[in-house]
Every structure is written in structure tokens, then in C-alpha cells.
XYZ file of C-alpha atoms in Angstrom:
424
model
C -67.215 -55.842 23.650
C -69.722 -53.253 22.460
C -72.974 -53.618 20.594
C -73.097 -52.303 17.041
C -75.316 -49.464 18.228
C -72.785 -48.466 20.904
C -69.912 -48.652 18.442
C -71.776 -46.435 15.978
C -72.575 -43.988 18.761
C -68.902 -43.693 19.713
C -67.452 -43.436 16.208
C -69.871 -41.513 13.954
C -68.976 -37.815 13.895
C -71.195 -36.152 11.290
C -73.597 -33.289 12.092
C -76.434 -34.441 14.314
C -74.769 -37.637 15.538
C -74.260 -37.925 19.315
C -70.453 -38.071 19.097
C -70.391 -35.434 16.379
C -72.366 -33.062 18.575
C -70.103 -33.829 21.548
C -66.853 -33.220 19.658
C -68.245 -29.985 18.235
C -68.118 -28.584 21.793
C -64.304 -28.527 21.629
C -61.611 -26.723 19.637
C -59.663 -28.850 17.151
C -56.246 -28.206 15.529
C -56.669 -28.332 11.765
C -53.522 -26.750 10.273
C -50.380 -24.798 11.048
C -50.046 -21.029 10.957
C -46.835 -21.160 8.907
C -48.605 -23.107 6.158
C -50.098 -19.769 5.139
C -46.758 -18.051 4.643
C -46.958 -18.865 0.942
C -50.627 -19.585 0.278
C -53.984 -18.051 1.107
C -56.466 -20.950 1.119
C -56.519 -24.602 2.110
C -59.250 -27.217 1.833
C -60.248 -28.830 5.116
C -62.592 -31.715 5.844
C -63.588 -31.821 9.489
C -66.157 -34.126 11.093
C -67.729 -34.811 7.714
C -67.957 -31.157 6.646
C -66.103 -29.820 3.590
C -64.609 -26.412 4.383
C -62.041 -23.857 3.250
C -59.516 -22.347 5.654
C -58.082 -19.005 4.542
C -55.944 -16.069 5.615
C -57.114 -12.685 4.322
C -54.925 -9.734 3.411
C -55.289 -8.282 6.916
C -53.923 -11.465 8.469
C -57.262 -12.744 9.773
C -58.106 -16.426 9.472
C -61.498 -17.741 8.482
C -63.160 -21.105 7.962
C -66.152 -21.298 5.619
C -68.179 -23.764 3.618
C -66.310 -25.042 0.604
C -69.137 -24.070 -1.752
C -70.330 -20.548 -2.454
C -74.050 -20.134 -1.624
C -74.558 -18.341 -4.960
C -73.874 -21.029 -7.589
C -71.901 -23.551 -5.485
C -68.471 -22.686 -6.874
C -65.421 -23.978 -5.007
C -64.292 -21.370 -2.480
C -60.861 -23.025 -2.303
C -60.165 -21.066 -5.489
C -61.471 -17.848 -4.013
C -59.509 -14.610 -3.736
C -58.626 -13.236 -0.327
C -59.336 -9.564 0.272
C -58.655 -7.229 3.184
C -61.567 -8.601 5.186
C -62.713 -11.883 3.748
C -62.794 -14.385 0.914
C -64.242 -13.561 -2.505
C -65.643 -16.232 -4.816
C -63.670 -16.190 -8.049
C -66.748 -17.159 -10.115
C -68.928 -14.061 -9.669
C -67.138 -12.041 -7.021
C -69.446 -12.499 -4.043
C -67.389 -11.883 -0.891
C -67.867 -13.192 2.654
C -66.206 -12.183 5.905
C -64.918 -14.565 8.581
C -68.322 -14.537 10.309
C -70.051 -15.718 7.132
C -71.714 -12.418 6.220
C -71.942 -11.519 2.550
C -70.227 -8.134 2.330
C -70.096 -7.631 -1.435
C -72.113 -8.680 -4.487
C -70.586 -6.608 -7.301
C -73.213 -6.891 -10.019
C -76.252 -7.053 -7.729
C -75.151 -3.878 -5.967
C -74.494 -2.147 -9.292
C -77.833 -3.138 -10.817
C -79.934 -2.561 -7.685
C -78.014 -0.544 -5.062
C -80.986 -0.310 -2.720
C -81.906 -3.989 -2.868
C -79.488 -5.055 -0.128
C -79.707 -8.647 -1.338
C -76.352 -9.356 0.319
C -77.974 -8.903 3.732
C -80.070 -12.004 3.084
C -77.194 -14.306 2.072
C -74.674 -15.986 4.342
C -72.124 -18.760 4.085
C -71.534 -21.336 6.807
C -68.602 -20.079 8.870
C -66.777 -21.230 11.992
C -64.400 -19.438 14.397
C -60.661 -19.951 13.942
C -57.927 -19.020 16.401
C -54.147 -19.276 16.310
C -52.259 -20.691 19.290
C -48.808 -22.284 19.555
C -48.336 -22.216 15.797
C -51.541 -24.181 15.247
C -54.858 -23.067 13.789
C -57.835 -24.277 15.820
C -61.463 -24.484 14.725
C -64.681 -24.613 16.720
C -67.757 -26.086 15.016
C -70.205 -26.013 17.920
C -72.915 -23.691 19.185
C -72.190 -20.239 20.583
C -70.781 -19.192 22.907
C -67.558 -21.022 22.195
C -65.589 -22.192 25.236
C -62.057 -21.039 25.898
C -59.374 -22.446 23.613
C -57.222 -24.302 26.163
C -53.892 -22.591 26.770
C -51.798 -25.544 27.923
C -48.652 -24.694 29.859
C -46.192 -26.242 27.354
C -47.355 -23.751 24.730
C -45.596 -21.014 26.724
C -42.381 -22.876 27.586
C -39.257 -20.912 26.698
C -36.087 -21.850 24.828
C -37.616 -24.635 22.786
C -37.532 -25.591 19.125
C -41.062 -26.574 18.132
C -42.345 -28.338 15.049
C -45.772 -29.487 13.930
C -46.310 -32.764 12.073
C -49.592 -33.691 10.404
C -50.514 -37.047 8.867
C -53.692 -38.209 7.168
C -54.775 -41.692 8.259
C -57.517 -43.915 6.757
C -59.208 -44.891 10.002
C -61.649 -43.627 12.584
C -60.345 -41.111 15.124
C -61.347 -43.233 18.144
C -58.816 -45.913 17.223
C -56.153 -43.277 17.665
C -57.545 -41.867 20.880
C -57.923 -45.248 22.570
C -54.166 -45.611 22.057
C -53.816 -42.617 24.417
C -54.864 -44.699 27.398
C -53.111 -47.973 26.568
C -49.793 -48.345 28.444
C -49.156 -52.007 27.607
C -48.663 -51.331 23.907
C -45.392 -49.525 24.716
C -43.894 -52.775 25.972
C -44.821 -54.730 22.879
C -45.230 -52.396 19.916
C -42.387 -49.989 20.647
C -39.905 -52.016 22.717
C -40.256 -55.658 21.729
C -41.428 -55.238 18.132
C -38.738 -52.630 17.478
C -36.160 -55.096 18.744
C -37.482 -57.700 16.287
C -37.455 -55.153 13.462
C -33.740 -54.692 14.165
C -33.281 -58.403 13.510
C -32.878 -59.344 17.173
C -34.830 -62.049 19.008
C -34.182 -60.938 22.573
C -34.078 -60.138 25.303
C -37.497 -58.535 25.521
C -37.916 -55.205 27.300
C -39.047 -54.718 30.912
C -42.428 -56.291 31.620
C -45.331 -54.292 33.029
C -46.152 -55.399 36.569
C -48.885 -52.978 37.549
C -51.009 -50.338 35.798
C -53.525 -47.770 36.974
C -55.786 -45.104 35.443
C -56.638 -41.864 37.225
C -59.047 -39.105 36.320
C -58.066 -35.431 36.445
C -59.803 -32.249 35.324
C -58.707 -32.453 31.697
C -58.715 -36.184 31.063
C -57.120 -39.299 32.516
C -53.607 -40.511 33.229
C -52.215 -43.959 32.725
C -49.706 -44.979 35.371
C -47.444 -48.006 35.364
C -44.764 -49.983 37.150
C -42.391 -52.081 35.066
C -39.685 -54.494 36.088
C -37.181 -51.641 35.938
C -39.218 -49.189 38.093
C -41.102 -49.058 41.390
C -43.836 -47.006 43.064
C -41.504 -44.033 43.493
C -40.978 -43.655 39.749
C -42.703 -40.774 37.897
C -44.289 -43.257 35.497
C -46.338 -44.362 38.517
C -46.601 -41.188 40.596
C -47.311 -38.805 37.683
C -48.075 -40.893 34.614
C -48.835 -39.866 31.055
C -51.783 -37.657 30.162
C -54.728 -38.711 28.030
C -56.055 -35.271 27.114
C -59.826 -34.896 26.745
C -61.470 -35.494 24.359
C -59.006 -36.442 21.598
C -55.447 -35.690 22.624
C -52.410 -37.006 24.437
C -49.535 -35.253 26.199
C -46.367 -37.235 26.896
C -44.228 -34.626 28.646
C -42.691 -32.847 25.674
C -45.212 -33.240 22.887
C -48.918 -33.317 22.141
C -50.746 -35.653 19.794
C -54.263 -34.812 18.627
C -56.547 -37.254 16.794
C -58.787 -35.013 14.690
C -61.825 -36.570 12.967
C -61.931 -35.890 9.228
C -65.041 -38.029 8.866
C -66.165 -41.441 10.081
C -63.387 -43.317 8.299
C -60.486 -40.854 8.234
C -58.534 -38.799 10.761
C -55.668 -36.358 11.074
C -52.825 -37.013 13.448
C -51.635 -33.560 14.526
C -48.429 -33.563 16.561
C -46.850 -30.571 18.357
C -43.278 -31.265 19.448
C -41.099 -29.287 21.872
C -37.339 -29.822 21.932
C -35.572 -27.904 24.707
C -32.408 -26.298 23.364
C -29.248 -26.804 25.451
C -28.599 -24.243 28.145
C -25.517 -23.231 26.151
C -27.833 -22.074 23.341
C -30.007 -19.797 25.491
C -31.736 -17.522 24.927
C -33.538 -19.010 21.942
C -36.698 -17.455 20.518
C -38.475 -19.208 17.677
C -40.062 -16.783 15.245
C -42.127 -19.334 13.289
C -43.015 -22.969 13.923
C -42.426 -25.173 10.859
C -45.190 -27.511 9.729
C -44.597 -30.658 7.732
C -46.730 -33.566 6.574
C -45.488 -36.983 7.590
C -45.735 -39.762 5.003
C -47.210 -43.061 6.135
C -46.140 -45.347 3.252
C -42.775 -45.942 1.622
C -41.976 -45.996 -2.100
C -43.191 -49.612 -2.324
C -46.573 -48.723 -0.848
C -45.793 -50.428 2.457
C -46.680 -48.841 5.795
C -43.688 -47.143 7.441
C -42.815 -48.713 10.823
C -39.406 -47.212 11.658
C -40.635 -44.441 13.998
C -42.703 -44.468 17.184
C -45.893 -42.860 15.904
C -45.710 -44.658 12.561
C -45.866 -47.901 14.524
C -48.970 -46.603 16.290
C -50.536 -45.660 12.962
C -50.164 -49.239 11.719
C -51.978 -50.521 14.816
C -54.883 -48.117 14.332
C -55.203 -48.549 10.574
C -54.945 -52.316 10.917
C -58.232 -52.362 12.842
C -60.076 -51.315 9.684
C -61.697 -48.044 8.705
C -63.971 -48.362 11.766
C -62.928 -51.003 14.277
C -65.591 -53.674 14.793
C -65.761 -53.546 18.552
C -68.525 -56.167 18.617
C -65.705 -58.691 18.021
C -63.421 -57.508 20.842
C -62.354 -59.514 23.873
C -61.090 -56.932 26.369
C -58.673 -57.852 29.163
C -57.400 -56.383 32.416
C -55.046 -54.055 30.534
C -58.052 -52.413 28.856
C -59.535 -50.864 31.998
C -58.615 -47.391 30.751
C -60.307 -47.996 27.408
C -63.509 -48.888 29.242
C -63.245 -45.743 31.397
C -62.830 -43.615 28.287
C -65.837 -45.112 26.517
C -68.075 -44.710 29.547
C -67.013 -41.075 29.914
C -67.859 -40.398 26.278
C -71.300 -41.926 26.744
C -71.895 -39.792 29.860
C -70.728 -36.687 27.998
C -73.114 -37.348 25.127
C -75.977 -37.426 27.594
C -74.809 -34.127 29.098
C -74.757 -32.484 25.687
C -78.281 -33.715 24.985
C -79.347 -32.073 28.271
C -77.713 -28.791 27.281
C -74.848 -29.181 29.774
C -71.105 -28.846 29.225
C -69.165 -32.108 28.877
C -65.847 -32.918 30.556
C -62.895 -30.503 30.321
C -64.784 -27.539 28.852
C -63.232 -24.268 30.068
C -65.531 -21.252 30.393
C -63.565 -19.108 32.831
C -60.808 -17.108 31.079
C -59.111 -16.481 34.425
C -58.046 -20.121 34.703
C -57.148 -20.466 31.038
C -53.549 -19.326 31.410
C -50.681 -21.803 31.070
C -52.815 -24.666 32.400
C -50.448 -27.258 33.930
C -50.596 -30.883 32.826
C -49.094 -34.039 34.365
C -45.466 -33.810 33.199
C -42.759 -36.391 33.777
C -39.211 -34.948 33.887
C -40.592 -31.420 34.029
C -37.271 -29.913 35.172
C -35.314 -31.542 32.349
C -37.858 -30.359 29.783
C -38.232 -26.814 31.068
C -34.765 -26.110 32.509
C -32.763 -28.086 29.975
C -29.313 -29.634 29.949
C -25.981 -28.605 28.519
C -25.039 -29.767 25.045
C -22.374 -32.059 26.497
C -24.902 -33.663 28.857
C -27.221 -34.312 25.935
C -24.481 -35.776 23.753
C -23.215 -37.990 26.558
C -26.597 -39.117 27.878
C -29.393 -41.319 26.663
C -31.733 -38.568 25.503
C -32.161 -40.135 22.080
C -35.079 -37.898 21.091
C -32.855 -34.816 21.507
C -30.386 -36.156 18.927
C -32.793 -37.521 16.321
C -36.476 -37.061 15.556
C -37.736 -40.512 16.535
C -41.446 -39.782 16.495
C -42.375 -39.687 12.801
C -40.690 -40.571 9.580
C -39.975 -37.965 6.938
C -38.633 -34.891 8.720
C -37.687 -32.560 5.842
C -34.079 -31.551 5.464
C -34.824 -27.859 5.994
C -36.582 -28.625 9.306
C -33.666 -30.779 10.438
C -31.324 -27.911 9.641
C -33.493 -25.474 11.600
C -33.407 -27.841 14.568
C -29.628 -28.140 14.363
C -29.270 -24.361 14.190
C -31.488 -23.967 17.242
C -29.886 -26.677 19.370
C -26.312 -26.699 18.142
C -26.506 -30.504 18.126
C -26.161 -32.561 14.949
C -29.365 -34.483 14.264
C -29.055 -37.859 12.589
C -31.728 -39.158 10.249
C -32.296 -42.548 11.833
C -35.598 -43.687 13.276
C -36.569 -45.218 16.592
C -35.908 -48.744 15.363
C -32.347 -47.984 14.197
C -29.404 -48.581 16.513
């Protein structure tokens, strides 16, 4: 268990907090590019800061303080121009770097005053990659935005799913290094949710946790596998500092503030070889609901089950009441690494997994189970005949919109049913 001071140190993310300063050294996905096909601004709360994300008329993205430095009007209702965002209250305009570039009345009344040169708005860099918009809230110079290899895979239908969860981000990220929960939460509990009492799924016999340049892996042997199986030899990737990569999708746990987080998922579905070549022009973004019409938490899909586990710990898990076991070795490794990284940041050093060299930031490989199947694909008949359930239905999150399902069917040529992971 942790002390209250240690728990606060690991979970508090506001400006000036040790974890907040650490996480500000990394890029975070905050929205999808295609969200701005039909709107110009979006409110964003990130690590306790209230911001506005916008796309100007030239196609540039910016991220600025939600309140205008003039009279504190809401910039979410601002007007985008060719090179910036203009406050709709008095017309002051700011570019993506936070410079005030226009003050209509002040410049009319006193053209030589140059008052605009003395006014700025808080602004952060934004970059687009893989259909996501990423923000960096730390000190300059910003590190490289990691270009993970799956972002450049060909012949895939991608979709982005975002959910807002009322809990601290660390509860989500600790799930990224917890192999045993698959046995119970996803296999055995799902069986019970189907109304069955047995038999339970394969038991874990051995687990391991291994560090690599960009995080850790969890590796496991179950009753139905041995030491030659990729689950043991390759494992699943806990991506530093707040992500997970499972072989065909990413999950990012983005801190909104101390008691709320965004789950941002990026999903790659390889189209059948019969459907090649396939080029996706735009990646759809949808927001996954977490409660049903009765106000109950949704538990029919894999990640919705995870959400219930995280949220059930409370807004901020009280880790002073924990009793960790042998299966929690990876959780301990993660916490110790965070504490070491905080010390590095305080010393002015880069923490783990920061990339400064652009030469290595090109399709960075990650531990990937079934790489050939994901990258080379199968025929439609092989998919229909095999057990690749996730290629025939979206099992990860509830609520896939009908238009996204239709896009996926058009891309893959395979009918997608609307059942969840729990359904038979």
C-alpha cells in the first residue's frame, strides 16, 4: 500500500504538481481531426486547465486558454479567421502561438500604441497524427510526437473512440500492466453475464513484466499456452506514460483533472486481402457512452468492463487501503518508475520514453502479437470461417454509431453484427 502523500504525488495532475509536471513532458491525444469537419472550436479540459481547441480557416489547429485576456470572455464562442481565433466579445484575435495579432478598436484609436504587442493568451502546440489531435503542455523545446509503427500500417479501417470517465487517470493506466484481470473480468465475468456458471476460462500459471524503451510489457502463460506462445515471448505493451498497445489498437488514459479522465482509443481493423488496396481518407471519431438508458454502467463490451473496474475504485483510489499481491508486481514497477521520473524532471532531465532525435521517430516498432495477421491480413473467407471475433463485430466499446458500422462494412466487405463481447 502507499502513504497518502505518495498517492497524492502519483495522482494529482494540476500545474506545479510533481505528476502534473511529469505528464506535461509528453504529448497527449485530446480529440480527433475529423471532429472539425463541421465545427471550428471545441472546449477541452486537460490536466486541470480549461482550454479551447480550434481549427482556423487556413486549416491550422490551435489550443488556447478558454478565457480571453481582455475581459475574460469564453473563447469557445470565438470566430476562427485565416490565422487564429478572434474573441467574439470585442474582436481581439490571437494566433496559434498565443500572440495578439489584432485589436480592432485599440488599433483604430491609437495606431502607434502597439498595445497588442504586450498582450498574449496562454497557448500550447497541437499536432495531427493518425487522425488524432495531440497537445503538448510542457516547456520548450517539445519532444518528438511519437510516430508509432501502427499509425502507418496500410489497408486498415481505423476508428477513434473517446469516453469521459469520472475517475483518476492512474486507475486506467494501472490496468495496462495487469494481466490477471483478463482471466476474471473479461473471461469469467463475461461468462457469468451470459447466464452461465462454468466452466471458467484458462487459469494464469505464470506472469512476468519486462521493461523496454517505451514502457513495459506484461507476459503470461495460461493453462492453454506454454513458453513458446507469443503471450509469453512478446507480451502486451504498456506504453509510457499513459497508454497501452494490444497489437491492433491503442488506448490512452488522458488526465482531464484529478478526478476525471478521457479514454482515447485508436482501433485498426485490417481489411481482407480481397479488399485491397484500401485507403482511408478520414478516420471517424465517435464518443462511447458509459451508461445505459436506466443510468446503469454498460458492461457488455471489453473496455466498458474495464471502465467499471476503474470507476468503482472511486474518483481517486485510496491506495492506503490496498493489499497488493504477487500479481501486482507490474503495478509496483510502474509506480516506482513514475517516482523516479518525477525526480528526473525536478533535476531538469528527460523522463522515460522521451524522444528527441527525429531520425529515430519514424514508424517506431512496438511489441506486436500476431504481427503478420494484422499487417498482411487474411481473406474474407478465412475471417468468416475463423475465430477472429473482433473482425466481425466491434467488441471493444458499446455504442458504435450506425454510420461508422456501415463505413467499416464498406471497407471490409464483411457484415458487422451489433453484439458485444459478452453476447454469444
